[in-house]
XYZ file of C-alpha atoms in Angstrom:
452
model
C 81.353 120.818 95.316
C 83.345 121.235 91.611
C 82.316 118.031 90.585
C 79.038 118.308 91.769
C 78.540 121.273 89.572
C 80.507 120.340 86.560
C 78.244 117.177 86.500
C 75.066 119.158 86.695
C 76.140 120.924 83.798
C 76.744 118.216 81.946
C 73.417 116.668 82.774
C 71.987 119.824 81.492
C 73.962 120.007 78.254
C 72.467 116.220 77.600
C 69.133 116.887 78.429
C 69.087 119.975 76.052
C 70.471 118.136 73.139
C 68.117 115.376 73.582
C 65.162 117.655 72.977
C 66.490 119.215 69.459
C 67.047 122.504 70.000
C 65.337 125.135 67.885
C 68.237 127.102 67.748
C 71.514 124.947 66.896
C 75.003 125.717 68.616
C 76.328 127.715 65.799
C 76.508 131.559 64.971
C 74.259 131.533 61.800
C 71.501 129.885 63.810
C 71.724 131.924 67.340
C 72.238 135.121 65.334
C 69.248 134.736 63.612
C 67.294 134.597 67.264
C 64.949 137.898 67.482
C 65.698 140.229 70.303
C 62.773 140.262 73.260
C 60.942 143.213 72.634
C 61.437 144.534 76.265
C 65.480 145.003 75.979
C 64.780 148.047 73.212
C 61.914 149.304 74.774
C 63.513 149.917 78.067
C 66.435 152.335 76.965
C 68.141 152.945 80.427
C 69.576 150.626 82.606
C 71.771 150.791 85.758
C 75.353 149.001 85.822
C 76.944 147.846 89.316
C 80.724 146.919 89.501
C 81.173 145.496 93.187
C 83.418 143.003 94.355
C 86.575 142.365 96.109
C 88.213 145.051 94.612
C 85.679 147.506 96.277
C 88.218 147.038 99.274
C 91.434 148.714 98.508
C 89.179 151.231 96.263
C 91.999 152.545 94.607
C 92.939 152.644 90.424
C 90.012 150.442 89.112
C 88.501 147.092 89.499
C 91.729 145.969 87.617
C 93.407 146.824 90.919
C 94.824 142.528 91.225
C 95.810 142.689 87.763
C 97.722 146.111 88.006
C 99.241 145.122 91.165
C 100.167 141.293 91.014
C 100.012 140.709 86.939
C 101.775 143.958 85.786
C 103.595 144.630 89.032
C 102.745 148.186 88.583
C 104.752 150.370 91.074
C 101.847 152.525 92.086
C 99.723 149.666 93.204
C 102.733 147.977 95.063
C 103.371 151.726 96.912
C 99.432 151.809 97.884
C 99.448 148.023 99.262
C 102.626 148.492 101.231
C 101.340 152.318 102.679
C 97.659 151.022 103.510
C 98.194 147.311 104.242
C 100.683 145.302 106.525
C 103.280 143.203 105.102
C 102.616 140.116 103.076
C 99.034 141.191 102.019
C 97.240 139.118 99.462
C 94.585 139.786 97.410
C 93.032 137.387 99.006
C 92.946 138.652 102.461
C 90.987 141.889 101.017
C 87.764 139.348 101.315
C 86.972 139.262 104.547
C 86.783 143.491 104.291
C 84.162 143.306 101.561
C 81.637 143.398 104.594
C 78.290 144.648 102.420
C 77.560 145.664 106.017
C 75.495 148.744 104.843
C 73.643 147.205 101.681
C 70.430 147.597 101.321
C 68.648 145.988 98.251
C 65.092 147.724 98.203
C 67.124 151.280 98.933
C 68.985 150.170 95.859
C 66.097 149.215 93.891
C 63.937 152.265 94.917
C 67.071 154.340 93.790
C 67.247 153.004 90.308
C 63.494 152.888 89.775
C 63.978 156.695 90.856
C 66.678 157.329 88.291
C 64.426 155.849 85.627
C 66.166 152.628 85.042
C 64.186 149.985 83.219
C 66.639 147.245 83.907
C 69.667 146.621 86.413
C 72.991 144.532 85.553
C 75.225 143.437 88.626
C 78.376 142.258 88.787
C 78.099 138.369 89.514
C 81.977 137.880 89.331
C 84.288 139.708 87.473
C 88.058 138.900 86.387
C 88.999 137.901 90.180
C 86.909 135.151 90.239
C 85.209 136.211 93.573
C 81.418 135.528 93.073
C 78.980 137.596 94.613
C 76.397 134.486 95.204
C 77.296 131.015 96.816
C 78.628 129.632 93.743
C 78.901 125.957 94.091
C 82.114 125.916 91.736
C 83.922 128.793 93.723
C 84.662 127.383 97.478
C 85.782 129.778 99.848
C 86.193 132.600 97.193
C 82.245 133.356 97.299
C 80.338 136.124 98.742
C 78.104 133.251 101.273
C 81.855 131.817 102.688
C 83.698 134.716 102.766
C 83.169 138.749 103.270
C 79.192 139.434 103.274
C 77.797 135.717 104.204
C 74.864 136.798 101.999
C 73.860 136.252 98.651
C 74.107 139.041 96.905
C 72.964 138.338 93.979
C 69.722 136.750 95.188
C 69.024 139.753 97.370
C 69.198 142.645 94.911
C 67.239 140.417 92.314
C 64.250 139.998 94.906
C 64.299 143.971 95.401
C 64.346 144.577 91.841
C 61.810 142.338 90.718
C 59.685 143.815 93.408
C 59.585 147.203 91.535
C 59.117 145.219 88.207
C 62.718 146.289 87.425
C 64.452 143.813 84.703
C 67.571 141.608 85.934
C 70.883 141.291 84.547
C 73.978 139.682 85.459
C 77.420 140.601 84.393
C 79.524 137.290 84.315
C 83.076 137.234 83.402
C 84.119 134.026 81.329
C 87.950 134.459 82.355
C 89.556 134.430 85.863
C 92.977 136.221 85.800
C 94.583 133.895 87.938
C 92.806 130.766 88.288
C 95.244 128.078 88.069
C 92.954 126.052 85.484
C 92.548 128.774 83.508
C 96.137 129.750 83.223
C 96.871 126.134 82.578
C 94.317 126.144 79.526
C 95.896 129.120 78.307
C 99.284 127.707 78.621
C 98.010 124.970 76.457
C 96.966 127.308 73.550
C 93.258 127.136 74.576
C 92.997 123.171 73.349
C 91.877 121.948 76.866
C 88.934 123.499 78.014
C 89.284 122.041 82.066
C 88.591 125.433 83.519
C 85.119 125.900 81.131
C 84.029 122.419 82.046
C 84.555 122.856 85.735
C 83.948 126.714 86.316
C 82.624 128.940 83.886
C 80.252 126.802 82.313
C 78.636 125.216 85.835
C 78.564 129.294 86.832
C 76.392 130.226 83.949
C 74.075 127.349 84.194
C 73.651 127.750 88.078
C 72.870 131.707 87.736
C 70.385 131.258 85.027
C 68.689 128.255 86.599
C 68.906 129.667 90.366
C 67.682 133.575 89.355
C 66.266 133.744 86.081
C 68.023 136.505 84.666
C 66.067 138.724 82.136
C 69.918 139.859 80.515
C 72.991 137.563 80.963
C 75.644 140.040 80.231
C 79.117 138.095 79.446
C 82.834 139.535 79.525
C 85.945 138.130 79.670
C 86.039 136.599 76.233
C 88.848 138.643 74.744
C 91.866 135.648 75.104
C 89.898 132.389 73.892
C 87.828 131.368 70.734
C 84.418 130.348 71.360
C 85.414 126.600 70.666
C 87.070 126.956 73.935
C 84.240 128.886 75.882
C 81.829 126.578 74.364
C 79.961 129.627 74.133
C 77.272 128.642 71.489
C 76.354 125.647 73.453
C 75.236 127.331 76.277
C 73.248 129.839 74.079
C 71.488 127.000 72.405
C 70.878 125.903 75.958
C 69.506 129.006 77.136
C 67.575 129.893 73.407
C 65.782 126.264 73.982
C 65.577 124.677 77.043
C 66.003 127.041 79.901
C 64.069 128.713 82.208
C 64.082 132.248 80.317
C 64.231 131.022 77.078
C 61.947 133.519 75.744
C 62.632 136.344 77.154
C 66.475 136.520 78.139
C 68.450 138.952 76.204
C 72.545 138.615 76.011
C 75.441 140.733 74.759
C 78.109 139.988 72.221
C 80.761 139.069 74.400
C 81.297 135.420 74.062
C 84.617 134.864 72.173
C 87.605 136.720 71.007
C 86.061 137.580 67.945
C 82.850 137.878 68.726
C 82.605 141.667 69.996
C 80.464 143.572 67.360
C 79.578 140.290 65.455
C 77.683 137.835 67.218
C 75.127 137.416 70.043
C 72.298 139.233 71.133
C 73.040 143.105 71.217
C 76.260 144.650 70.857
C 78.239 146.605 72.972
C 81.154 146.464 70.710
C 83.553 148.478 73.246
C 83.230 150.124 76.498
C 81.844 153.548 75.866
C 81.262 152.769 72.280
C 79.689 155.681 70.042
C 79.073 154.394 66.317
C 78.556 157.554 65.110
C 75.995 156.587 62.476
C 72.675 154.822 63.156
C 73.756 151.043 63.527
C 71.534 148.496 62.037
C 71.906 146.320 64.915
C 70.455 146.492 68.420
C 73.474 147.784 70.554
C 74.147 149.356 74.191
C 76.405 151.824 75.315
C 77.870 150.811 78.714
C 79.416 153.717 80.527
C 80.376 155.165 84.100
C 79.601 158.059 86.170
C 83.314 157.957 87.442
C 85.362 158.404 84.310
C 88.313 156.390 85.549
C 86.747 153.639 87.491
C 83.862 151.519 86.813
C 84.630 150.112 90.693
C 84.465 152.701 93.641
C 87.818 154.929 93.970
C 87.934 156.235 97.485
C 90.181 158.866 96.202
C 87.883 160.046 93.337
C 87.501 163.747 92.445
C 84.155 165.607 91.342
C 86.085 166.718 87.973
C 86.882 163.098 87.471
C 82.871 162.433 87.160
C 80.320 163.075 84.929
C 77.631 165.691 85.699
C 73.991 165.936 84.875
C 74.215 167.482 81.218
C 76.775 164.927 80.175
C 74.726 162.188 81.113
C 71.837 163.162 79.726
C 73.428 164.335 76.406
C 74.700 160.824 75.946
C 71.825 159.360 76.736
C 69.862 161.265 74.271
C 72.890 160.719 71.422
C 72.640 156.857 72.067
C 69.127 156.585 71.709
C 68.689 158.479 68.677
C 70.909 156.321 67.398
C 68.927 153.273 68.400
C 71.085 152.248 71.410
C 70.247 151.635 75.053
C 72.068 153.522 77.766
C 73.874 151.432 80.596
C 75.123 153.986 83.435
C 77.826 152.686 85.917
C 78.057 153.253 89.652
C 80.520 151.626 92.020
C 79.317 150.782 95.529
C 81.591 151.107 98.132
C 82.751 147.530 100.592
C 80.178 148.644 102.732
C 77.515 148.084 100.215
C 76.683 152.109 100.203
C 76.445 154.136 96.836
C 78.051 157.319 97.628
C 75.666 160.460 97.725
C 77.125 161.935 94.472
C 76.134 158.751 92.611
C 72.790 158.834 94.105
C 72.555 162.655 93.164
C 73.535 161.695 89.290
C 70.647 158.892 89.165
C 68.169 161.150 90.925
C 69.218 163.893 88.472
C 69.091 161.473 85.418
C 65.307 160.431 86.546
C 63.933 163.612 87.411
C 64.674 164.927 83.737
C 63.189 161.248 82.239
C 60.118 161.729 84.563
C 59.272 164.929 81.995
C 61.259 163.526 78.633
C 60.841 159.741 78.772
C 58.182 159.974 76.721
C 60.969 160.758 73.999
C 63.368 157.972 75.234
C 61.006 154.681 76.300
C 60.149 152.411 73.628
C 61.131 155.014 70.994
C 62.723 153.955 67.565
C 65.209 156.229 65.554
C 63.572 158.713 63.395
C 64.438 159.066 59.463
C 67.207 161.669 60.577
C 69.295 161.485 64.125
C 70.653 164.848 64.362
C 70.463 168.102 62.832
C 73.919 168.545 61.008
C 73.540 172.498 61.362
C 75.179 174.530 64.186
C 72.107 173.584 66.356
C 72.962 170.416 68.710
C 69.408 168.618 68.550
C 68.916 164.996 68.293
C 65.635 163.109 67.254
C 63.467 160.160 68.121
C 60.151 158.885 67.201
C 57.073 156.928 68.197
C 54.832 156.326 65.148
C 54.093 159.210 63.503
C 55.105 161.673 66.204
C 58.511 163.058 66.024
C 60.617 164.132 69.036
C 63.385 166.956 68.985
C 65.418 167.141 72.237
C 67.809 170.245 71.912
C 70.823 170.274 74.185
C 71.405 174.292 74.436
C 68.756 176.852 74.264
C 69.191 179.154 71.332
C 69.966 182.598 71.647
C 66.435 184.809 71.139
C 64.696 181.665 71.888
C 63.928 180.715 68.179
C 65.149 177.595 67.282
C 65.363 176.456 63.976
C 64.851 172.528 62.904
C 65.656 172.122 59.210
C 65.135 168.036 59.025
C 61.030 168.017 59.762
C 59.282 168.959 56.910
C 55.933 171.072 58.377
C 52.258 170.663 57.238
C 49.097 172.629 57.615
C 48.370 170.355 60.517
C 51.589 170.467 62.568
C 51.682 171.153 66.489
C 54.675 171.667 68.564
C 54.511 171.340 72.244
C 57.124 171.135 74.864
C 57.197 167.937 77.347
C 56.595 169.325 80.467
C 55.298 172.594 79.447
C 51.590 172.524 79.004
C 51.097 175.525 75.686
C 51.316 175.259 72.445
C 54.363 176.816 70.778
C 54.343 179.181 67.568
C 55.869 177.814 64.742
C 56.938 178.935 61.502
C 58.204 177.530 58.063
C 61.543 178.385 57.523
C 62.399 180.304 54.075
C 65.058 177.263 53.076
C 63.478 174.191 54.739
C 62.476 172.989 58.211
C 60.897 175.378 60.772
C 61.512 177.900 62.987
C 60.038 177.475 66.468
C 59.422 180.120 69.357
C 60.481 178.820 72.682
C 58.552 179.687 75.813
C 59.360 183.053 77.165
C 60.126 182.306 80.719
C 63.041 182.348 83.332
C 64.838 179.100 83.526
C 63.626 178.261 87.037
C 60.287 178.029 85.277
C 61.066 175.610 82.893
C 60.505 171.571 83.116
C 64.017 170.828 83.149
C 67.620 172.717 83.554
C 68.900 171.147 80.223
C 68.272 169.155 77.381
C 64.439 170.249 76.548
C 61.927 168.022 74.239
C 59.617 169.343 71.609
C 57.204 166.957 70.453
C 56.606 167.691 66.685
C 53.101 166.654 65.374
C 52.311 166.343 62.037
C 55.697 166.611 60.268
C 57.320 164.602 57.829
């Protein structure tokens, strides 16, 4: 099986090269490719971390590494107390059943959350693949555990709802002997790359035709080891998704925030100022883990207002917001995660006009005591304020009003009264209504027309 996968990959590489690629396999050429427009317009995505690590559901998705890579005492104690003697990580795979996985329900939930794209872990650093990888014999979701093509089933359900599909894929595998051997050789050999990583990437693209390839596990090896530039030149030139596919920046040990499509830079990255390059913030509802933890507590989770304010700040700085949930080993997205997603979607149904397909304005936020953030569409400016001001009058110092200025609140039909502030900006009289009448419980959007 492995040799067939590797042979197929080599054939693709040769075929692509013969066609004379438009993008050559080097960073100056690859980095010059324009980012497909759909990604910047989408703004909101859901990340899903799901795998064998969902079985112990302890600590984080790095369970195997903390347990047997670092030999951490708390992880060793957990296994001792919960599993039979001599349990191995491979033993967990049969308990990864996905018996309650309902892809169409997931797709409905993500649509209700306002997500325009979804990214699923096809393979994390543990190496277990959530599809029948031809080069992951007996360590994939068709041979073990679910006996289902999890990647394919979710993809079909998402496409029925016109939601873009992204595939997360880890380049490295912690304990794969081929990878450890290449690592021991100072990454001068590429046995793991040619027989495992590259065949799987090509297989994922050809089989599922993803809208996004979300790479990870890049940090130990250079791009010359991973063969990243060759893969990306094929992806951009000859793949079935060459015109629409988007990639991130995790393709080598010095690629992050420098090379690729859009930039992640780091998990939960916040730039602080407006970046010149398209970026995405990935974060998780569970503050301590990306994978499901059975012992998580409510005070360890992001609440509705934290999620919305983080989304607003990210989009104001020109970024996309990718919010993660970790399903259980049975394939259930627990109710508290669902509640958070549905709350986000409810807010977006009122305020999405200021988020989707928006652009950063000339000012991203108020540099005053007012916690307000700006986005724009053409000549229209949106001011999203995160706390309701005392007295019901909001001062915005940045917009310059004119005689034609009109102010409305999204979700509220009446025009709002405003006046020019004495120094600069404008004073806006907010609706004098009970909180229950307001369109959303937090983070309100003012639509400003006729301002500079």
